[in-house]
PDB file of C-alpha atoms in Angstrom:
ATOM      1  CA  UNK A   1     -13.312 -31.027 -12.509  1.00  0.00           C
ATOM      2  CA  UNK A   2     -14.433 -27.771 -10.626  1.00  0.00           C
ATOM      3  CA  UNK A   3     -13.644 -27.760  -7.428  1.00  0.00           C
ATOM      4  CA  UNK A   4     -15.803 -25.141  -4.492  1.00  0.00           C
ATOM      5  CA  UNK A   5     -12.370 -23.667  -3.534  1.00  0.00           C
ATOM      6  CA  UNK A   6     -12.065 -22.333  -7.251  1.00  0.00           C
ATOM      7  CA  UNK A   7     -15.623 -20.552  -7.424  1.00  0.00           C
ATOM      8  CA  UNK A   8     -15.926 -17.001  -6.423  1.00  0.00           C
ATOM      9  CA  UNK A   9     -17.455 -18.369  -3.106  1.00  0.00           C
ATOM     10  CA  UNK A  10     -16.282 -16.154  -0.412  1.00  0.00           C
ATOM     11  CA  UNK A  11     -14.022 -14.643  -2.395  1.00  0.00           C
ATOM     12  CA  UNK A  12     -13.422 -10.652  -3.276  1.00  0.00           C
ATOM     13  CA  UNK A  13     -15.309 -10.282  -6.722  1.00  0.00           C
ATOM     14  CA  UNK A  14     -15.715  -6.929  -8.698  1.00  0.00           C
ATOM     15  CA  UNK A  15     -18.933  -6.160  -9.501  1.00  0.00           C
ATOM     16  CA  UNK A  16     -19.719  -6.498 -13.859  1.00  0.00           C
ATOM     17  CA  UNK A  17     -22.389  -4.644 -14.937  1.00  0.00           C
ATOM     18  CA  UNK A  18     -22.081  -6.046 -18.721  1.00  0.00           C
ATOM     19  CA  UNK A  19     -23.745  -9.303 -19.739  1.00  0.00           C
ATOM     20  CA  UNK A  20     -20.706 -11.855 -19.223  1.00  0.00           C
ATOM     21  CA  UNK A  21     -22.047 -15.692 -19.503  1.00  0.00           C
ATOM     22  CA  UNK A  22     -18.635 -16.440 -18.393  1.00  0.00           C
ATOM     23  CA  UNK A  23     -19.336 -15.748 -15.120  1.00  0.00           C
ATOM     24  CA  UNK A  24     -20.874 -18.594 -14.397  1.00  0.00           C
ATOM     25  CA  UNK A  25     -19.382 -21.138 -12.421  1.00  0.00           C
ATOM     26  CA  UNK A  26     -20.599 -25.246 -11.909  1.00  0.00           C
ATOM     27  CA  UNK A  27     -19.733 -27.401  -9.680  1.00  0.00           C
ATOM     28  CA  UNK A  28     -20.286 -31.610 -10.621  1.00  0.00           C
ATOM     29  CA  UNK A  29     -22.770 -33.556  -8.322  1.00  0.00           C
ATOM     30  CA  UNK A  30     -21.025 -36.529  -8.663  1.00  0.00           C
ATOM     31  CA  UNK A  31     -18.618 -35.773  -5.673  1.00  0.00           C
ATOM     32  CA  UNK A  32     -21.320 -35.644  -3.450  1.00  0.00           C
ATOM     33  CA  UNK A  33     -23.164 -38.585  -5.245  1.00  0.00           C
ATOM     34  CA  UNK A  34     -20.612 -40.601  -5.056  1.00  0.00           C
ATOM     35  CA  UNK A  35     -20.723 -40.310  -0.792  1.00  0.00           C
ATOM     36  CA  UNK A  36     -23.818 -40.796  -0.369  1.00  0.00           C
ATOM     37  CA  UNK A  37     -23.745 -44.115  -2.235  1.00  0.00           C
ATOM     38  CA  UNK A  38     -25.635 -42.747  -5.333  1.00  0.00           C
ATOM     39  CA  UNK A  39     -24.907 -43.639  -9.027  1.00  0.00           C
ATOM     40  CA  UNK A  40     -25.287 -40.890 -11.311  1.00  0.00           C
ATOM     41  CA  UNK A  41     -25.977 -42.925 -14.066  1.00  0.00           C
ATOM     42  CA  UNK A  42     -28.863 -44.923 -12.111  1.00  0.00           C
ATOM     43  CA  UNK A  43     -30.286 -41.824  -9.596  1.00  0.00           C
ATOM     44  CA  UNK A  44     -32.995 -43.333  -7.690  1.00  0.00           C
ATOM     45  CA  UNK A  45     -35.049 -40.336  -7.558  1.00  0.00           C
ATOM     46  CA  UNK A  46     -36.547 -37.531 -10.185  1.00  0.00           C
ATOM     47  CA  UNK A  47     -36.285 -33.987  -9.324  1.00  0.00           C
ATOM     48  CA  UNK A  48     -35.538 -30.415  -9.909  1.00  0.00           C
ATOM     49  CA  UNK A  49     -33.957 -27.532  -8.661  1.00  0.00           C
ATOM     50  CA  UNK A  50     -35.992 -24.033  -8.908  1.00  0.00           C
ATOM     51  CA  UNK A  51     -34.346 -21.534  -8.824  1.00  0.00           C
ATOM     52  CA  UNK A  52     -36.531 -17.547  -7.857  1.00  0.00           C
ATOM     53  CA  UNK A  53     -33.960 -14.246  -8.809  1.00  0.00           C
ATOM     54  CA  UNK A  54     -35.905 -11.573  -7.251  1.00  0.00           C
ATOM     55  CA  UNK A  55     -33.240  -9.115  -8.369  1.00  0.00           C
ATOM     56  CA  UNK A  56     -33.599  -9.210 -12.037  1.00  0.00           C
ATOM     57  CA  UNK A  57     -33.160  -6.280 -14.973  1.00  0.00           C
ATOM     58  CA  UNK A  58     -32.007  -5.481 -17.967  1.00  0.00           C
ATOM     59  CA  UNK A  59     -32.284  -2.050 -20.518  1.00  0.00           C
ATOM     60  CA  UNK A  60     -34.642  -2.159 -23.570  1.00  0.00           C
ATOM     61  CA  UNK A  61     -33.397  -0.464 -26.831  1.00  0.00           C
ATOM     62  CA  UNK A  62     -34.926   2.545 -25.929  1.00  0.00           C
ATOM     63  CA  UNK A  63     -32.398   2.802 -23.203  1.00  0.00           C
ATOM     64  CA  UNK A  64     -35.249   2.238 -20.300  1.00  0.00           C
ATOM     65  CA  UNK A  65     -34.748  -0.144 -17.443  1.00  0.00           C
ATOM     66  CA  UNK A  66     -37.107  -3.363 -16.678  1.00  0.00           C
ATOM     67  CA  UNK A  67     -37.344  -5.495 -14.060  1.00  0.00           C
ATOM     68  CA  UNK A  68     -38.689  -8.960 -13.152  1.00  0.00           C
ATOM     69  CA  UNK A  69     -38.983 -12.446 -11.078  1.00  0.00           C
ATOM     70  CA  UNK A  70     -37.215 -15.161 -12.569  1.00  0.00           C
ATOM     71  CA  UNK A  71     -37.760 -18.827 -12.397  1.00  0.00           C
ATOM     72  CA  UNK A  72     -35.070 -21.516 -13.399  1.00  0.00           C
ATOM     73  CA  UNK A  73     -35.551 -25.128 -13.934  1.00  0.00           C
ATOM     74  CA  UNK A  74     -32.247 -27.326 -13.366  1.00  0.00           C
ATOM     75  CA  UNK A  75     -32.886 -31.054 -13.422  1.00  0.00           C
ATOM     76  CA  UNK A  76     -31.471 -32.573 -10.546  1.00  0.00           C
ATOM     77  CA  UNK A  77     -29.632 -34.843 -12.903  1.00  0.00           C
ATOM     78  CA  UNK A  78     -28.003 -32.541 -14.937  1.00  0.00           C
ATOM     79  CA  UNK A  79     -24.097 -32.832 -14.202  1.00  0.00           C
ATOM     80  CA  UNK A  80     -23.477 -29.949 -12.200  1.00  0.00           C
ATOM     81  CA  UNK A  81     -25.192 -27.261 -10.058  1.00  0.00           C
ATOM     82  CA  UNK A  82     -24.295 -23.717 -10.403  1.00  0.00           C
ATOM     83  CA  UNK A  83     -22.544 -22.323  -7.669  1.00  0.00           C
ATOM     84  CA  UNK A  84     -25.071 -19.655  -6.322  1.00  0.00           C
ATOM     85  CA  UNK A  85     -22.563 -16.541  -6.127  1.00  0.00           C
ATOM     86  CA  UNK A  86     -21.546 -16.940 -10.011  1.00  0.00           C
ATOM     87  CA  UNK A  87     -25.397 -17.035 -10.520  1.00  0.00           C
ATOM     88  CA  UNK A  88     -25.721 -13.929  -9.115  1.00  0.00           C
ATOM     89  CA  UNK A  89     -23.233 -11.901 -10.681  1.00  0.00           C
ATOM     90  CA  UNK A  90     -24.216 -13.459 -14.109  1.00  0.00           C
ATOM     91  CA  UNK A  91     -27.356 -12.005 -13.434  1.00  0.00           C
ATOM     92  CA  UNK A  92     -25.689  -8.847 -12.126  1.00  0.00           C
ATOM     93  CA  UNK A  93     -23.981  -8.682 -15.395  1.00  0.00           C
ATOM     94  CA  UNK A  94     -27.226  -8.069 -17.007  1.00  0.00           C
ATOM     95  CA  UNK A  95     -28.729  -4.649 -15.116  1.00  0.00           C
ATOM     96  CA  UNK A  96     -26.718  -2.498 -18.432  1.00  0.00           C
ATOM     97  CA  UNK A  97     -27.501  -5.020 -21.067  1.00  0.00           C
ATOM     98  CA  UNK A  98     -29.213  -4.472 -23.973  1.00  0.00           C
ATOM     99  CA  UNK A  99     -32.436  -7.099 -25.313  1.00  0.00           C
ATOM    100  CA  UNK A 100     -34.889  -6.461 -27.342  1.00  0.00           C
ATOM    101  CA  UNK A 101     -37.428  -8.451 -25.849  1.00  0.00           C
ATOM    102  CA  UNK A 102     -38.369 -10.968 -23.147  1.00  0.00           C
ATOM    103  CA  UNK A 103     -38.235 -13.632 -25.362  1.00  0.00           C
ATOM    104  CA  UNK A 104     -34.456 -12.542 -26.694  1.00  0.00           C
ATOM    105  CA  UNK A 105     -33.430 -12.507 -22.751  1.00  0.00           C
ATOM    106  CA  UNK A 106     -35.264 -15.744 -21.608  1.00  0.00           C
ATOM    107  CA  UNK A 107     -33.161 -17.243 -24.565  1.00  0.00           C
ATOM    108  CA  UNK A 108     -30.017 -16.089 -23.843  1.00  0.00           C
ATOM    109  CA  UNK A 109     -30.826 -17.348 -19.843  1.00  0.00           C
ATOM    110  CA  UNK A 110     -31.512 -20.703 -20.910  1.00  0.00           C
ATOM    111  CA  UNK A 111     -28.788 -21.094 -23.528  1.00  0.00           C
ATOM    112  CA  UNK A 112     -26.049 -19.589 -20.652  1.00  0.00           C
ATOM    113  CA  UNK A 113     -27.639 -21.835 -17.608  1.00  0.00           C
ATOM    114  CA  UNK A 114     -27.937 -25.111 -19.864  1.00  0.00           C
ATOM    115  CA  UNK A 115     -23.923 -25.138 -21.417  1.00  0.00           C
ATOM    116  CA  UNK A 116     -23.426 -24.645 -17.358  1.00  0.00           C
ATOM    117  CA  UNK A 117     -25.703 -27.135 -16.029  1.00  0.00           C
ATOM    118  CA  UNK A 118     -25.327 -29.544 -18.707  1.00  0.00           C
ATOM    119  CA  UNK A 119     -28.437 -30.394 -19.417  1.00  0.00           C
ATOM    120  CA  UNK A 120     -31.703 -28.358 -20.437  1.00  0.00           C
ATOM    121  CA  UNK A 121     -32.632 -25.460 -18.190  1.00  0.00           C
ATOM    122  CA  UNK A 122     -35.671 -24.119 -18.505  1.00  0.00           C
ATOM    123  CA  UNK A 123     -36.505 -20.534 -17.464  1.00  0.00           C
ATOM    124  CA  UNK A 124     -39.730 -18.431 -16.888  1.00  0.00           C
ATOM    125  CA  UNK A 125     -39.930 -14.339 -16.475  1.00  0.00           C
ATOM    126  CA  UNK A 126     -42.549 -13.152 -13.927  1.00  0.00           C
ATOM    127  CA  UNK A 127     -44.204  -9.265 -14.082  1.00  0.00           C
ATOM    128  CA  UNK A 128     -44.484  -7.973 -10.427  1.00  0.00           C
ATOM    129  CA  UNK A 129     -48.213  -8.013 -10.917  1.00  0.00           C
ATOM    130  CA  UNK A 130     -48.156 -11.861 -11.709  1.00  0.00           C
ATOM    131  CA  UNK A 131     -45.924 -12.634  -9.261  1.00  0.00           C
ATOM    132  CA  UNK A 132     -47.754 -10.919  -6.643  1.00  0.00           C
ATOM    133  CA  UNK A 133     -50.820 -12.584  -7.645  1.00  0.00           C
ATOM    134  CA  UNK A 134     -49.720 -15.997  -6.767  1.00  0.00           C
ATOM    135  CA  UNK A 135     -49.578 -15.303  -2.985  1.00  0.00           C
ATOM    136  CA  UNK A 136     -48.608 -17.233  -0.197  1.00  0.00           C
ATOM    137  CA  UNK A 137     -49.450 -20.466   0.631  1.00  0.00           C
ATOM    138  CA  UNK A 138     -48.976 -22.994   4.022  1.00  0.00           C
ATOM    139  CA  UNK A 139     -48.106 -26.100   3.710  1.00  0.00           C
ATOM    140  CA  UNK A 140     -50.364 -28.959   3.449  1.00  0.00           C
ATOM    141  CA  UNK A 141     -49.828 -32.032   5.621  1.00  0.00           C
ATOM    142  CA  UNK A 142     -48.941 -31.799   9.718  1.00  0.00           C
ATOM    143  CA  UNK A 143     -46.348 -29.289  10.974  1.00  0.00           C
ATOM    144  CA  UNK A 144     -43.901 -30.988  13.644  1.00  0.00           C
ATOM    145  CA  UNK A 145     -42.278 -27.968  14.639  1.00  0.00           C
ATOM    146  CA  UNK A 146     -44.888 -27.533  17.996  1.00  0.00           C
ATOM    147  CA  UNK A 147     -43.585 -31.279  19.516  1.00  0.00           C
ATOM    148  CA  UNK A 148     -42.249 -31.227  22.494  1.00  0.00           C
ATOM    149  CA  UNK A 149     -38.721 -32.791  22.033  1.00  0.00           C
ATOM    150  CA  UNK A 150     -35.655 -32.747  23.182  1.00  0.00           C
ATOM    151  CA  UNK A 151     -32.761 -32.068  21.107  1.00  0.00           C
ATOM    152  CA  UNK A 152     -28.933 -32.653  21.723  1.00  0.00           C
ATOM    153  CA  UNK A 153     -27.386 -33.094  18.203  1.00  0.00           C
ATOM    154  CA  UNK A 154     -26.759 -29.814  15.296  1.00  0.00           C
ATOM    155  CA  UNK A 155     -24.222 -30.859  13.573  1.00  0.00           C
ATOM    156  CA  UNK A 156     -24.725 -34.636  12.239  1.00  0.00           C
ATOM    157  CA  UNK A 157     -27.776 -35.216  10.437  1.00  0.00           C
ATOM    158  CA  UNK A 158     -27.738 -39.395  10.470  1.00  0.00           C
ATOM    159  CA  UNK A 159     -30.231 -41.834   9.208  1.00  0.00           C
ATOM    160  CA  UNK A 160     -30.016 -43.363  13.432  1.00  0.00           C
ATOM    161  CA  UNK A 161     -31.966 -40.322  14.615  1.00  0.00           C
ATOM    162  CA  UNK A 162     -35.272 -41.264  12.426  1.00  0.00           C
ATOM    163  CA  UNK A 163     -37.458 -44.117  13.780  1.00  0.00           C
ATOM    164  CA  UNK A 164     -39.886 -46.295  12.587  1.00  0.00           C
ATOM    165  CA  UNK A 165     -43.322 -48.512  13.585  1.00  0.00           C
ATOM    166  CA  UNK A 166     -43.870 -51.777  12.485  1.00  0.00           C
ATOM    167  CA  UNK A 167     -47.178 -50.458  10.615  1.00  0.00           C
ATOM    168  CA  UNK A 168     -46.980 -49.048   7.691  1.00  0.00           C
ATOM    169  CA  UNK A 169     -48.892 -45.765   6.472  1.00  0.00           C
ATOM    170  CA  UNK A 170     -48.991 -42.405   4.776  1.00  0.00           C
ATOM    171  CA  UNK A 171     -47.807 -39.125   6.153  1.00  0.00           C
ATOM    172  CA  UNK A 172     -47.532 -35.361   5.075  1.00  0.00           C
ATOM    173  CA  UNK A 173     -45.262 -33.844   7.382  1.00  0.00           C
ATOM    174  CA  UNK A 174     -43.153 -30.264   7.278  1.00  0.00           C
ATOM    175  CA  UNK A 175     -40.861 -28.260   9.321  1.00  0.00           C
ATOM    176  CA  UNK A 176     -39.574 -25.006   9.236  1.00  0.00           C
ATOM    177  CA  UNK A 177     -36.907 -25.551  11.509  1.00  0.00           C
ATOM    178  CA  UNK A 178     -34.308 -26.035   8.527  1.00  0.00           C
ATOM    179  CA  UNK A 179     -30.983 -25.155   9.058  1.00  0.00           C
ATOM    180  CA  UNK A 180     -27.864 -25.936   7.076  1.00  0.00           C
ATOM    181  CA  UNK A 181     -24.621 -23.603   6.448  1.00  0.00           C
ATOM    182  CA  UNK A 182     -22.740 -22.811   3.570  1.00  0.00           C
ATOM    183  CA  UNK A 183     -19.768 -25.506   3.324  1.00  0.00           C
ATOM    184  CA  UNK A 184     -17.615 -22.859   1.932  1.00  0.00           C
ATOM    185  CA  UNK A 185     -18.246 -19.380   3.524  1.00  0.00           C
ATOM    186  CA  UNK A 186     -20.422 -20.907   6.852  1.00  0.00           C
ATOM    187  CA  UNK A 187     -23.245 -18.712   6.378  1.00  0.00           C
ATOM    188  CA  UNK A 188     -26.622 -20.292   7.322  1.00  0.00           C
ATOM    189  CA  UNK A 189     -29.159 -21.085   5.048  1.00  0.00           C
ATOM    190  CA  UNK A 190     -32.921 -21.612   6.200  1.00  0.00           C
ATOM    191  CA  UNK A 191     -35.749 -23.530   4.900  1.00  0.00           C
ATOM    192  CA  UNK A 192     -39.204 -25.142   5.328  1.00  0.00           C
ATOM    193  CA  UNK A 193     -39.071 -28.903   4.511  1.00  0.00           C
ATOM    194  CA  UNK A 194     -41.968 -30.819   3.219  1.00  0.00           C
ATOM    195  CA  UNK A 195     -41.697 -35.014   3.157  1.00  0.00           C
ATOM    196  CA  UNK A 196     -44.772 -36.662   1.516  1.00  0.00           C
ATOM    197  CA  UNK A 197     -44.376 -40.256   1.887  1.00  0.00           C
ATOM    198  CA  UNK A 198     -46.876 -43.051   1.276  1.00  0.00           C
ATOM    199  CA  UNK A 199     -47.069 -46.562   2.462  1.00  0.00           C
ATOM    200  CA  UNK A 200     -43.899 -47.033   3.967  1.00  0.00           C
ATOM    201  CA  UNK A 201     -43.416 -47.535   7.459  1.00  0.00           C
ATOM    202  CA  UNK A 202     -44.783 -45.462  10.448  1.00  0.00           C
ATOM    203  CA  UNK A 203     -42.287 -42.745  10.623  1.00  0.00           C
ATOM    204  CA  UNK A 204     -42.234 -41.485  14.106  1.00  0.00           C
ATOM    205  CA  UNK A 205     -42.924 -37.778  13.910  1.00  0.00           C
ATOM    206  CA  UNK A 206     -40.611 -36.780  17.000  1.00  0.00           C
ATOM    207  CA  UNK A 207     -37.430 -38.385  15.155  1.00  0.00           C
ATOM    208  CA  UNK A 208     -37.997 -36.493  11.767  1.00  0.00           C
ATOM    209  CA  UNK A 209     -37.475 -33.397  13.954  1.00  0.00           C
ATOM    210  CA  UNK A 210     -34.641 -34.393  15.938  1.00  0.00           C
ATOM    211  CA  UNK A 211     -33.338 -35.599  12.964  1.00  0.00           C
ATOM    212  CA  UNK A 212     -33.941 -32.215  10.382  1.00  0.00           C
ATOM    213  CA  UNK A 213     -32.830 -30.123  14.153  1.00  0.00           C
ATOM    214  CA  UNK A 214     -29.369 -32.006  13.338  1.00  0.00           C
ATOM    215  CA  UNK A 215     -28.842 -30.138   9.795  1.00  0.00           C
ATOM    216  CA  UNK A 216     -28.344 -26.927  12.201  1.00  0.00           C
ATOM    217  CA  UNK A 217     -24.778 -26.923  12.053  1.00  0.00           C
ATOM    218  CA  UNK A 218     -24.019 -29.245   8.884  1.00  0.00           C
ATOM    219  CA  UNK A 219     -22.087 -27.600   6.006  1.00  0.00           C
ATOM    220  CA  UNK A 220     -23.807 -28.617   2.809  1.00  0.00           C
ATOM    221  CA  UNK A 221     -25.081 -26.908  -0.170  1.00  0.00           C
ATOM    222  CA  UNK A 222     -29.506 -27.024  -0.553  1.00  0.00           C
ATOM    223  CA  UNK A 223     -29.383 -30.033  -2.994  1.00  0.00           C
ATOM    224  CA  UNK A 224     -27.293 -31.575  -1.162  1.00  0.00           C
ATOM    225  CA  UNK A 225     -29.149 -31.676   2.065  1.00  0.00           C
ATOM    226  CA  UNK A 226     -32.303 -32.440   0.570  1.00  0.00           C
ATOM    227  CA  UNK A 227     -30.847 -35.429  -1.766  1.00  0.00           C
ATOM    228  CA  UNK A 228     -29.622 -36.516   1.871  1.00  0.00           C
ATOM    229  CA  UNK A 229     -32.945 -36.693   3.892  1.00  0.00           C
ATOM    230  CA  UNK A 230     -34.510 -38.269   0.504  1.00  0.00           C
ATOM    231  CA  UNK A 231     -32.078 -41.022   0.341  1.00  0.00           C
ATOM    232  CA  UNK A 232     -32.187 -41.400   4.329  1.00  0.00           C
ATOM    233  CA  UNK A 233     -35.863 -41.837   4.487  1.00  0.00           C
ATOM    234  CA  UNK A 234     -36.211 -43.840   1.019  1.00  0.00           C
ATOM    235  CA  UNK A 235     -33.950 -46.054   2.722  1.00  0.00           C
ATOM    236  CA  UNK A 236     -35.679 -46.485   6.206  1.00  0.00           C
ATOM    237  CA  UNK A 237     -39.315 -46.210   5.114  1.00  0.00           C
ATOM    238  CA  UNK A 238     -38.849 -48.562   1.999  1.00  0.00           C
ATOM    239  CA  UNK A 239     -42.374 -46.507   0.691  1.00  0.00           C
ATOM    240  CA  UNK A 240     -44.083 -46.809  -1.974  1.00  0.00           C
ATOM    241  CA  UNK A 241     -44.104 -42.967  -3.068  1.00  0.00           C
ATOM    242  CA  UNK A 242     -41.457 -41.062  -1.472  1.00  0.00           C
ATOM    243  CA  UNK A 243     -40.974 -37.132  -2.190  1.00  0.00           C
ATOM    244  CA  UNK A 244     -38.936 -34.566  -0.368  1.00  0.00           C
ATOM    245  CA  UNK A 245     -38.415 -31.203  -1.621  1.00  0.00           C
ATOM    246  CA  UNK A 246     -37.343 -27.587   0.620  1.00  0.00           C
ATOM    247  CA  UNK A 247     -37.690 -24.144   0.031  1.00  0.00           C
ATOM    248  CA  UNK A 248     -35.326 -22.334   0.856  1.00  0.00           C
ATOM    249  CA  UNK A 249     -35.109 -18.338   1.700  1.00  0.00           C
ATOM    250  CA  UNK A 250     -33.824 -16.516  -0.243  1.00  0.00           C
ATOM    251  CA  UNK A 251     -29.665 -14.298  -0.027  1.00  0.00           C
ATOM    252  CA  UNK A 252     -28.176 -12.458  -2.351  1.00  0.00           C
ATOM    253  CA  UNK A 253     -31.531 -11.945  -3.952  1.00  0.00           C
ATOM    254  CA  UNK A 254     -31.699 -15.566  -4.863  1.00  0.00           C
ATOM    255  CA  UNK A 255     -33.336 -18.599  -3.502  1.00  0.00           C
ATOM    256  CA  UNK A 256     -32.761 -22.294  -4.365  1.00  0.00           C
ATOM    257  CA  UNK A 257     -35.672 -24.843  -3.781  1.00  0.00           C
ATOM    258  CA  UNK A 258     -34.449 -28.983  -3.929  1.00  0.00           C
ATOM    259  CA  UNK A 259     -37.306 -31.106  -5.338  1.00  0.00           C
ATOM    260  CA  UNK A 260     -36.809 -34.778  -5.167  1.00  0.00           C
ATOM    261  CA  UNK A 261     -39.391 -37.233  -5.475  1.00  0.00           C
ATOM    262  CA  UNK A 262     -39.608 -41.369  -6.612  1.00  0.00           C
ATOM    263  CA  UNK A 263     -42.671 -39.951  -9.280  1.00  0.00           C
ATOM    264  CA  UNK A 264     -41.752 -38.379 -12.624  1.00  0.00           C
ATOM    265  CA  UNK A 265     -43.850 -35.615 -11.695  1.00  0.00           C
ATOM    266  CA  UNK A 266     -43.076 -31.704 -11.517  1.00  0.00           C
ATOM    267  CA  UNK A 267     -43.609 -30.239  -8.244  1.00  0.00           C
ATOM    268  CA  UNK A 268     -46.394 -27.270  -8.071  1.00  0.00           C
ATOM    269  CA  UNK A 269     -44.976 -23.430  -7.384  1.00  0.00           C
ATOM    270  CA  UNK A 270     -45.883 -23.002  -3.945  1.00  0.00           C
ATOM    271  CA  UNK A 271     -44.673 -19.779  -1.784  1.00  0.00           C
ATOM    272  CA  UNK A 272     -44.295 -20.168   2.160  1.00  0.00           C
ATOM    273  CA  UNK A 273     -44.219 -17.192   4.416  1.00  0.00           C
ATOM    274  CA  UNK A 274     -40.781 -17.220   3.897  1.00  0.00           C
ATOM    275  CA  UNK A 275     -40.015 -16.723   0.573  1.00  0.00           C
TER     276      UNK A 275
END
């Protein structure tokens, strides 16, 4: 069992500029599933976690450097996440490599990432150019962020701050008032959350942003936090469709972006202003 202590997490590490898979470090979800009352074997949600590397190169043969956007694919119930420094000093590890082509690299990424993960990992390289040409994008649905509320909680997001009508209906709401730290190093982390529910009941607006106000101070890793609002509001809203996903901005050249939903369904590559 890996432990967080272990990982390279604030930690001294020397910088490799040699394509080492070892460097790679996971960490099991079933810690975390087990308190939050989840079984690992029964999850009851689908998901994934994408994964951007803005910070990505390599050397062809000819000795000339390229560079790229990565996207990774980890299924939110593969055994373990990847602890997000290792990640990025694998991918450090690969700015004096050697591949032939894209399609030699993109191999070797999802070969490394799935023996970590555990389970299939799917990765996609990005020119500039396409990446560019994707653009930004706003949210759909109603942004709560402009209610006037008071807040007097940051550091314990609980299922008793949400509230609920006795009519049931269908809501698109976001925030990007995100907030969580790291649980090892305490750095913060910042994100726009998205929850698309329908027919469950009336979630009162005002409480979903008391209650995603009170992630400001709570030591977490991303899937984490957003496996906790999913099961929270699952729980309370008893919908019919439930899905909850966050993107997240980006350190260390990385960012992580949680996608949990109750539908089988993948969820589509949007960028906020943010990332």
């Amino acid at each position: 069992m890996h432990s967080v202590e272990q990982s390279p997490l604030g930690k001294s590490t020397e910088y490799v500029s040699q394509y080492t898979p070892g460097l790679l470090y996971p960490i099991p979800r079933a810690l975390k599933w087990t308190e939050l009352g989840v079984d690992g074997a029964n999850l009851p949600f689908h998901g994934v976690d994408v994964w951007t590397c803005y910070e990505l190169s390599w050397l062809l043969p000819s000795g000339k450097p390229v560079v790229a956007i990565a996207e990774f694919a980890i299924p939110a119930a593969s055994p373990n996440i990847v602890e997000s420094k290792s990640f990025k000093l694998y991918l450090n590890s690969l700015n004096q490599s050697v591949f032939a082509s894209i399609t030699e690299l993109q191999a070797a990424l999802e070969q490394d990432l799935s023996r970590v993960a555990g389970a299939p990992v799917t990765v996609v390289l990005w020119s500039l150019d396409e990446w560019a040409g994707r653009g930004i994008q706003r949210p759909a649905g109603r942004c709560i962020d402009e209610l006037d509320v008071p807040i007097a909680g940051y550091a314990h997001p609980q299922r008793e701050l949400l509230s609920v009508g006795e009519a049931r209906d269908s809501q698109r709401l976001y925030s990007h008032l995100l907030k969580s730290n790291c649980p090892v190093t305490g750095q913060p982390d910042w994100g726009t959350l998205v929850v698309d529910y329908q027919e469950g009941l009336a979630l009162e607006p005002e409480s979903l942003l008391r209650y995603v106000v009170a992630f400001r101070q709570h030591a977490d890793f991303h899937e984490q936090c957003v496996e906790r609002i999913y099961l929270d509001l699952w729980r309370l809203l008893k919908p019919e469709k439930l899905t909850v996903f966050a993107r997240y901005v980006r350190r260390g050249g990385l960012d992580i972006n949680p996608y949990r939903s109750s539908e089988a369904v993948q969820p589509v590559g949007e960028r906020y202003v943010r990332q």
